[in-house]
Coordinates of C-alpha atoms and ligand atoms in Angstrom, one line a residue:
X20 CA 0.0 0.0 0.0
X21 CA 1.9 3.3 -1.0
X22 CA 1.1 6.4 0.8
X23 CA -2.6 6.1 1.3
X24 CA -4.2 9.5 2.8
X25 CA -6.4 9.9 5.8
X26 CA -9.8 10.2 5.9
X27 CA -10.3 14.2 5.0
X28 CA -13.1 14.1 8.0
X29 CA -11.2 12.3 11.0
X30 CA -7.8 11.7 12.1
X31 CA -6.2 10.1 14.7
X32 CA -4.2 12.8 16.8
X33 CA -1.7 11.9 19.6
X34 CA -3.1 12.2 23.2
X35 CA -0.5 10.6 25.2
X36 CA 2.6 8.4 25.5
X37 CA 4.8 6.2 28.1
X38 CA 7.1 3.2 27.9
X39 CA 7.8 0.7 30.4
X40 CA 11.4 -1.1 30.6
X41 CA 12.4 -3.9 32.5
X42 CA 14.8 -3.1 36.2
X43 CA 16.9 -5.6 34.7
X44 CA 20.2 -4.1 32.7
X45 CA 22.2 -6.2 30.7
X46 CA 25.5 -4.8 30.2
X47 CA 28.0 -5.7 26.7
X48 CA 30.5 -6.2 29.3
X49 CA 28.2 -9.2 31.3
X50 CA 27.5 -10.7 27.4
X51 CA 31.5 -10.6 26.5
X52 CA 31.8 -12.4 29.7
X53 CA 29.9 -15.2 28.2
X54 CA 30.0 -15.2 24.5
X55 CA 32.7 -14.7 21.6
X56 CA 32.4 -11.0 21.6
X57 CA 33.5 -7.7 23.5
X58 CA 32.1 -4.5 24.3
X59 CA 33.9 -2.7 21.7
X60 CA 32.5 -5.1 18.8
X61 CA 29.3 -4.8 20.2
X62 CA 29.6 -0.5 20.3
X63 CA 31.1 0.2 17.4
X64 CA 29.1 -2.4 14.9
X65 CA 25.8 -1.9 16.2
X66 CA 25.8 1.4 19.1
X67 CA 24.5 -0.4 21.8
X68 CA 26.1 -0.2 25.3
X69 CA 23.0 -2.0 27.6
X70 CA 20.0 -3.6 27.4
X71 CA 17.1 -4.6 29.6
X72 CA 15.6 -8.0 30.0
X73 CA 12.6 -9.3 31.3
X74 CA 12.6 -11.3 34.8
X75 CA 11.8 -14.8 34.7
X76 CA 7.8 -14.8 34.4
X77 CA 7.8 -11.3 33.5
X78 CA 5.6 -10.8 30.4
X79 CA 4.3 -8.8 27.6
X80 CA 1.3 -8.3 29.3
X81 CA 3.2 -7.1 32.0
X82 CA 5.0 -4.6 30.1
X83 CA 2.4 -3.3 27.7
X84 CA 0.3 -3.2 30.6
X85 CA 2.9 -0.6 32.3
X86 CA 3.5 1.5 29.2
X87 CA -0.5 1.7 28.2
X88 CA -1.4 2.8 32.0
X89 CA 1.5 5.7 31.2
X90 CA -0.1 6.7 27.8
X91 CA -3.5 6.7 29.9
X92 CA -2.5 10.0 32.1
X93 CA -4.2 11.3 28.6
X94 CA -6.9 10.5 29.2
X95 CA -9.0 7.0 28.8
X96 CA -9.4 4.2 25.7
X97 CA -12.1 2.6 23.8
X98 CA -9.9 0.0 22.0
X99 CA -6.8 -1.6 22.1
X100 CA -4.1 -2.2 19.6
X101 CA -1.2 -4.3 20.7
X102 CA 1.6 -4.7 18.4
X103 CA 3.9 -7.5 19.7
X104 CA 5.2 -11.1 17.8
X105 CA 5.9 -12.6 21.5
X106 CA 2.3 -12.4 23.1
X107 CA 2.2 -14.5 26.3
X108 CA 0.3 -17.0 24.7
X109 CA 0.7 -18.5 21.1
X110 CA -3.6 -18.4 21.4
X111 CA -4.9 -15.6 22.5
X112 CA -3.9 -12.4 21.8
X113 CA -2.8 -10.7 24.6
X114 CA -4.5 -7.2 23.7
X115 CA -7.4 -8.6 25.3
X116 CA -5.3 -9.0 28.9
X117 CA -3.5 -5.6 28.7
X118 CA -7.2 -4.3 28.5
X119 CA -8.4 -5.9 31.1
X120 CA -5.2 -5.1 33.8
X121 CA -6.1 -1.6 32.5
X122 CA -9.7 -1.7 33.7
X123 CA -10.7 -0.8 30.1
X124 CA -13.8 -3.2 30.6
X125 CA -14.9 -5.1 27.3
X126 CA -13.2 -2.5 24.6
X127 CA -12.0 -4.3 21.4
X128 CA -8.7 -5.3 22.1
X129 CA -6.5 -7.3 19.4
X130 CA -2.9 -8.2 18.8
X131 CA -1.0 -7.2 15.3
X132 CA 1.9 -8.8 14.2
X133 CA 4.3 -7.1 11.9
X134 CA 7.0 -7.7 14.2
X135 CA 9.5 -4.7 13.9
X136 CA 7.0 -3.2 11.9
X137 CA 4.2 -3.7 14.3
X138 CA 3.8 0.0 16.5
X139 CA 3.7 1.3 12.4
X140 CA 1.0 -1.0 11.1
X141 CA -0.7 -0.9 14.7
X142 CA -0.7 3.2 14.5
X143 CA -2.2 2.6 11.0
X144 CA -4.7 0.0 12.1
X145 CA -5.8 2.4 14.9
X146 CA -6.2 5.3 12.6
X147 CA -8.4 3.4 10.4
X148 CA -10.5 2.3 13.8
X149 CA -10.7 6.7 14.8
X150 CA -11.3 7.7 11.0
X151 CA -13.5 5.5 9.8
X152 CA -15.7 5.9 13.3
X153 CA -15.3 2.4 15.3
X154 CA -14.0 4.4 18.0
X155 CA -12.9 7.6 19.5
X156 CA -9.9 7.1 21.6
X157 CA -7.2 3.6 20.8
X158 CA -4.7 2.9 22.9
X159 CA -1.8 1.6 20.8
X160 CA 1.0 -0.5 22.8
X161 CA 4.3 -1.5 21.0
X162 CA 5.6 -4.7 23.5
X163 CA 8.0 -7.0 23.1
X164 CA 10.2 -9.6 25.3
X165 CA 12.3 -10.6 22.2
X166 CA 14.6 -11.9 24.4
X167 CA 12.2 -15.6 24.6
X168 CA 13.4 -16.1 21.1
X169 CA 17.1 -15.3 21.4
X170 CA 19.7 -18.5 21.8
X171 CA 21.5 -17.4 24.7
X172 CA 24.6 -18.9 22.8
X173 CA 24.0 -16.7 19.6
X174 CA 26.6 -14.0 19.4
X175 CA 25.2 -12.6 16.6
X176 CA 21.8 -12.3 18.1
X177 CA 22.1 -11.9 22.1
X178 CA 24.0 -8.5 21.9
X179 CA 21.1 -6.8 19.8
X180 CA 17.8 -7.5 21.3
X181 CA 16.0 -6.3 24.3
X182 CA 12.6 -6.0 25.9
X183 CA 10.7 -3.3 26.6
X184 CA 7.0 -1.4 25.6
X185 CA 5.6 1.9 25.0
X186 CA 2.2 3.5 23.8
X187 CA 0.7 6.1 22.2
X188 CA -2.8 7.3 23.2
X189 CA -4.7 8.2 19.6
X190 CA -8.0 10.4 20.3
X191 CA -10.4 11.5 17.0
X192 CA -8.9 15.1 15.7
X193 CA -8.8 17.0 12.7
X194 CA -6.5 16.0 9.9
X195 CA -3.7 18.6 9.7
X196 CA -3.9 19.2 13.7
X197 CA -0.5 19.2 15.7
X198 CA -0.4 15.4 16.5
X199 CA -2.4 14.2 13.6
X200 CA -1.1 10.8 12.2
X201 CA -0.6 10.3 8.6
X202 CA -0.3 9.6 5.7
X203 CA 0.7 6.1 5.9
X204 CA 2.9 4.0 4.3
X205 CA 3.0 0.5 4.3
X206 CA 4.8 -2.9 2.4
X207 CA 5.6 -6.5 2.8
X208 CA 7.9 -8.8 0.8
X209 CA 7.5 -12.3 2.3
X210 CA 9.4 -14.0 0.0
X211 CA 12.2 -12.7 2.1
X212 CA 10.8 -13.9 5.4
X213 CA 13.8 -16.5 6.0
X214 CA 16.0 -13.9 6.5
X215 CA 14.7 -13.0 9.9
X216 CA 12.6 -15.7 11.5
X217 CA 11.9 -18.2 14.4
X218 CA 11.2 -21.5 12.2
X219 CA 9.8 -23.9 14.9
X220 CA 6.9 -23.5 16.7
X221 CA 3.9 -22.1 14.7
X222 CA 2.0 -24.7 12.2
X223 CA 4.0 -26.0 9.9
X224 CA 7.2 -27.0 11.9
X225 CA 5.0 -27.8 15.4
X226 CA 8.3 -29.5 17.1
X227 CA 11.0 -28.7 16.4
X228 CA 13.3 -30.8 14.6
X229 CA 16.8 -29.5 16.5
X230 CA 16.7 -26.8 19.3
X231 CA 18.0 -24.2 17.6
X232 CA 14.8 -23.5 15.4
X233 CA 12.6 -22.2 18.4
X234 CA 15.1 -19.5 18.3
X235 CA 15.2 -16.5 15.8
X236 CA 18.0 -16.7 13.1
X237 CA 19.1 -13.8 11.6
X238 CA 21.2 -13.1 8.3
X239 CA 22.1 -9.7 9.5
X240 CA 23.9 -8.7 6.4
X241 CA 21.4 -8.6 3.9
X242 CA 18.7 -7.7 6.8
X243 CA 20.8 -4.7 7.3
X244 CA 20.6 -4.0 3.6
X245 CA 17.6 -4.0 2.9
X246 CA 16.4 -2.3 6.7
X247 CA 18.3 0.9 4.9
X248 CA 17.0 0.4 1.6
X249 CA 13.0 0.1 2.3
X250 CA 13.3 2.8 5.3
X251 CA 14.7 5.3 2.6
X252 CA 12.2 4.6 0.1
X253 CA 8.7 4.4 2.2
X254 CA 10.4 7.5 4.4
X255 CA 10.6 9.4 0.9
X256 CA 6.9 8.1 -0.1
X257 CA 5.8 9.4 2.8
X258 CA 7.2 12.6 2.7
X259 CA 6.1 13.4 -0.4
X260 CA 2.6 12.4 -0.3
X261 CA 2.5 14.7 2.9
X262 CA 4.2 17.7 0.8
X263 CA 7.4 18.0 3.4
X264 CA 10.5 18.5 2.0
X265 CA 13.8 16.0 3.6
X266 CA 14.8 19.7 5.2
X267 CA 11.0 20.0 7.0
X268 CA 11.8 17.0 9.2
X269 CA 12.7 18.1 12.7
X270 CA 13.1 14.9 14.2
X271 CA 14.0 11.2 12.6
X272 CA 12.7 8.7 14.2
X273 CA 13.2 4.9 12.7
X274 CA 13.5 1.2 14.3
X275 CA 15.9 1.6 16.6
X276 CA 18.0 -2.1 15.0
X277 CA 21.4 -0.5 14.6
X278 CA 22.8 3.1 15.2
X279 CA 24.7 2.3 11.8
X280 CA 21.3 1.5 9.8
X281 CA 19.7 4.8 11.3
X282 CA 22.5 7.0 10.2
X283 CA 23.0 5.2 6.8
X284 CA 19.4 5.5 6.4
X285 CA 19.3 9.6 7.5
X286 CA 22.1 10.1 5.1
X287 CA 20.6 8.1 2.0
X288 CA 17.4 10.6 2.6
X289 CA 19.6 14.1 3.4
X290 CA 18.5 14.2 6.6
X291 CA 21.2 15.5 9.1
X292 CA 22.5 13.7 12.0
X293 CA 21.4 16.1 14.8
X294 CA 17.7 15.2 13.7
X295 CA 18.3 11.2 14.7
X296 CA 16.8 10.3 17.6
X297 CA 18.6 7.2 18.9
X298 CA 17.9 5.1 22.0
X299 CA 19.5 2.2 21.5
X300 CA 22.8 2.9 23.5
X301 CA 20.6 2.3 26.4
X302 CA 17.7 -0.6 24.8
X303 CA 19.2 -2.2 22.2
X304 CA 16.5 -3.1 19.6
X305 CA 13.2 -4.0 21.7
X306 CA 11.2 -5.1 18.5
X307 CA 7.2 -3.0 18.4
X308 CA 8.5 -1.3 21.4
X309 CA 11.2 0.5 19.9
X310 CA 9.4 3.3 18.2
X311 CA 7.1 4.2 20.9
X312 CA 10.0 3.8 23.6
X313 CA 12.1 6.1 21.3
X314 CA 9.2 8.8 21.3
X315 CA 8.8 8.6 25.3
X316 CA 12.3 9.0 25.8
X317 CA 12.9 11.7 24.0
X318 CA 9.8 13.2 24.7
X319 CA 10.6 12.6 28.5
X320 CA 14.1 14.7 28.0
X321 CA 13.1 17.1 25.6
X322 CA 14.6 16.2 22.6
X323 CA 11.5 15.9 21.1
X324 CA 8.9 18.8 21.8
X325 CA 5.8 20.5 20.5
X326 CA 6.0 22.1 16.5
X327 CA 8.8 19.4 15.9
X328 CA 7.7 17.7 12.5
X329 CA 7.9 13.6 13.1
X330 CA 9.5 11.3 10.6
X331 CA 8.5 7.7 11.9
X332 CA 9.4 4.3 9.8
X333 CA 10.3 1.1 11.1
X334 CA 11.8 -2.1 9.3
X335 CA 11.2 -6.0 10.5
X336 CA 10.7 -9.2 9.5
X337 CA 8.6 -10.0 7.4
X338 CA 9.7 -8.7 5.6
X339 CA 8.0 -5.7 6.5
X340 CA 8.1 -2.1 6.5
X341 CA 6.4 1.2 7.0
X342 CA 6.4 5.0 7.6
X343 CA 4.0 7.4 9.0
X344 CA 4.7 11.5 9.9
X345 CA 3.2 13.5 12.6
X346 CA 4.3 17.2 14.2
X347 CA 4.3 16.0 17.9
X348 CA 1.6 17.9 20.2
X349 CA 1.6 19.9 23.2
X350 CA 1.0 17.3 26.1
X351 CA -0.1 17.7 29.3
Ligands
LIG428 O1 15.0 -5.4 13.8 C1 15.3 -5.7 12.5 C2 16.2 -6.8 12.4 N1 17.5 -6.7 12.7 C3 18.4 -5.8 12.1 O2 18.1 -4.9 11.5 C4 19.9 -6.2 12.3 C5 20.6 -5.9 11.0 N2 21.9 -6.3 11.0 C6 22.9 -5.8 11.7 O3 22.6 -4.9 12.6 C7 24.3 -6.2 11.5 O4 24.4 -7.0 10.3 C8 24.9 -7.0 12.7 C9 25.1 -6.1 13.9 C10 24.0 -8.2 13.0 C11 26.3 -7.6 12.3 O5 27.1 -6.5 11.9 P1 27.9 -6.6 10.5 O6 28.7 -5.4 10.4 O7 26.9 -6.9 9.4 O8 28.9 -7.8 10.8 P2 29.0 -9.2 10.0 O9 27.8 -10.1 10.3 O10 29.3 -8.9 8.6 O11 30.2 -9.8 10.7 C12 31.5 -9.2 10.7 C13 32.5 -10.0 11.5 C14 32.4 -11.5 11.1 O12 33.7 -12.0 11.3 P3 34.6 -12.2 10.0 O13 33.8 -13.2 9.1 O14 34.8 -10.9 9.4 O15 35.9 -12.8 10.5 C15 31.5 -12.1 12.2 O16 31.8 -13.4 12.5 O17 32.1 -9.9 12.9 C16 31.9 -11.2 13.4 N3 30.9 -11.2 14.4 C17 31.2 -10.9 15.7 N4 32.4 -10.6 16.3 C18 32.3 -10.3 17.6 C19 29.6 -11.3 14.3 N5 29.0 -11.2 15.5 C20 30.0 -10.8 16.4 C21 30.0 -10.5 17.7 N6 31.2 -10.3 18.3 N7 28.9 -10.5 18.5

């Protein structure tokens, strides 16, 4: 789907935000300690210095649960939109149990699955639910504890990937409003998906054959290829069917996978490096949390503040991929 526009009636404006991270910090130091790697390999090749990891029995639900009660100081949610690919449970969805720790009573609550993607095609889905009038206010999570699918012997997995969550509150607005999401755009290529996936586990390989495929395996070359490739091109889509020029973009905010992919990926569009907001020193790459838990944090220390026009895109297997814009709101 390229660049589709909003609804001219309704759009989905930004009410209010959190993220929620685990206590737990996992140091490059405490991996090197373990694995075939060191701190400086980890730094330089990827940016990221810590990461936090769930407890043992600490969930998705827990997490989204967290973040979404933060995005709630905004006020309170009709639906649910949880974008995660580690739910609790392979069946159900876990929207419907973030809803209900939230006290939301019986709002629909659903999960979507577009893994890295997922906050993107979640803010999408929820935009669709405010303009098209299923509901007035959608809470939209981004959760993640990636870590269940990580071999803790895989170096070339382990250092990356974190857990965490955070949410945006969407309430109905005006299109063209500060906060107002959209255009949208949105892609797939799944004859790529082996490039990034967990193989075991789902319907066609039930048991798994050897260990190793319950865990995700990753062909981080050609992943980091094409992460810079399609973040470029639907970031450019997306700009133009707004009308924004790359020099309108305030702020640059894309999957946090790699420090190197987001400032290949600013440079392939002209954008410059002071606009990048980056997280990932402190998270690592938390999956559909990192967007959202990129726009907390720097909306928490000011780097990102009201009037600053929004560049969002995200990258994940999938393949998927996807870009929305938005100039953030003044928030409570
Ligand atoms: O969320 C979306 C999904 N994920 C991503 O977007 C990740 C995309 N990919 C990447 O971020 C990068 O490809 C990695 C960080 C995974 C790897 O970085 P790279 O610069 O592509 O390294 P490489 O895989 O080409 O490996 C370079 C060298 C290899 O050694 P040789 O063959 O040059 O001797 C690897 O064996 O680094 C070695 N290596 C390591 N060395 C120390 C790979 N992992 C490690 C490690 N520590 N952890």
């Amino acid at each position: 789907m390229s660049a589709a526009g909003v609804s001219p009636g309704r759009a989905a404006v930004v009410a209010g935000w959190g993220g929620a991270l685990p206590e737990r910090v996992v140091t490059n130091h405490e991996i090197a300690a373990r694995l075939d790697t060191t701190d400086e390999w980890i730094r330089t090749r990827t940016g990221i210095r810590e990461r936090r990891q769930a407890a043992p029995g600490q969930s998705t639900v827990d997490l989204a649960a967290e973040a979404g009660r933060a995005a709630l100081r905004g006020g309170r949610a009709d639906a649910l939109v949880l974008a995660t690919s580690t739910p609790d449970q392979m069946c159900p969805a876990s929207a419907p149990q973030v809803a209900a720790r939230l006290g939301l009573g019986t709002v629909p609550a659903f999960d979507v699955n577009a893994v890295c993607s997922g906050f993107v095609y979640a803010l999408a889905t929820a935009s669709g639910f405010i303009s098209g009038g299923i509901a007035e206010r959608v809470l939209v999570i981004g959760a993640d504890v990636f870590t269940s699918l990580i071999d803790p012997g895989d170096r070339a997995t382990v250092p990356i990937f974190g857990d965490g969550a955070g949410a945006l509150l969407l309430r109905a607005g005006a299109p063209g409003e500060p906060g107002a999401l959209g255009p949208f755009d949105l892609h797939s290529e799944g004859e790529l998906a082996e490039l990034l996936w967990v193989e075991a586990g789902g319907s066609r390989r039930r048991v798994p054959d050897d260990p190793g495929e319950r865990f995700l395996v990753m062909q981080g070359t050609a992943v980091f290829r094409q992460a810079c490739a399609r973040m470029a091109e639907s970031s450019r889509a997306v700009l133009e069917e707004v009308g924004w020029m790359v020099g309108d973009v305030d702020r640059f905010v894309g999957h946090q996978a790699n420090i190197r992919i987001l400032q290949a990926t600013a440079k392939h569009l002209g954008l410059p490096a002071d606009a990048v907001v980056a997280n990932i020193d402190r998270v690592g790459n938390t999956s559909a949390a990192s967007i959202p838990l990129a726009l907390s944090d720097a909306a928490a220390d000011g780097t990102l503040s009201a009037g600053h026009r929004v560049l969002l895109t995200a990258f994940g297997a999938g393949l998927t991929w996807g870009s929305t814009v938005l100039t953030w709101p003044e928030l409570p």
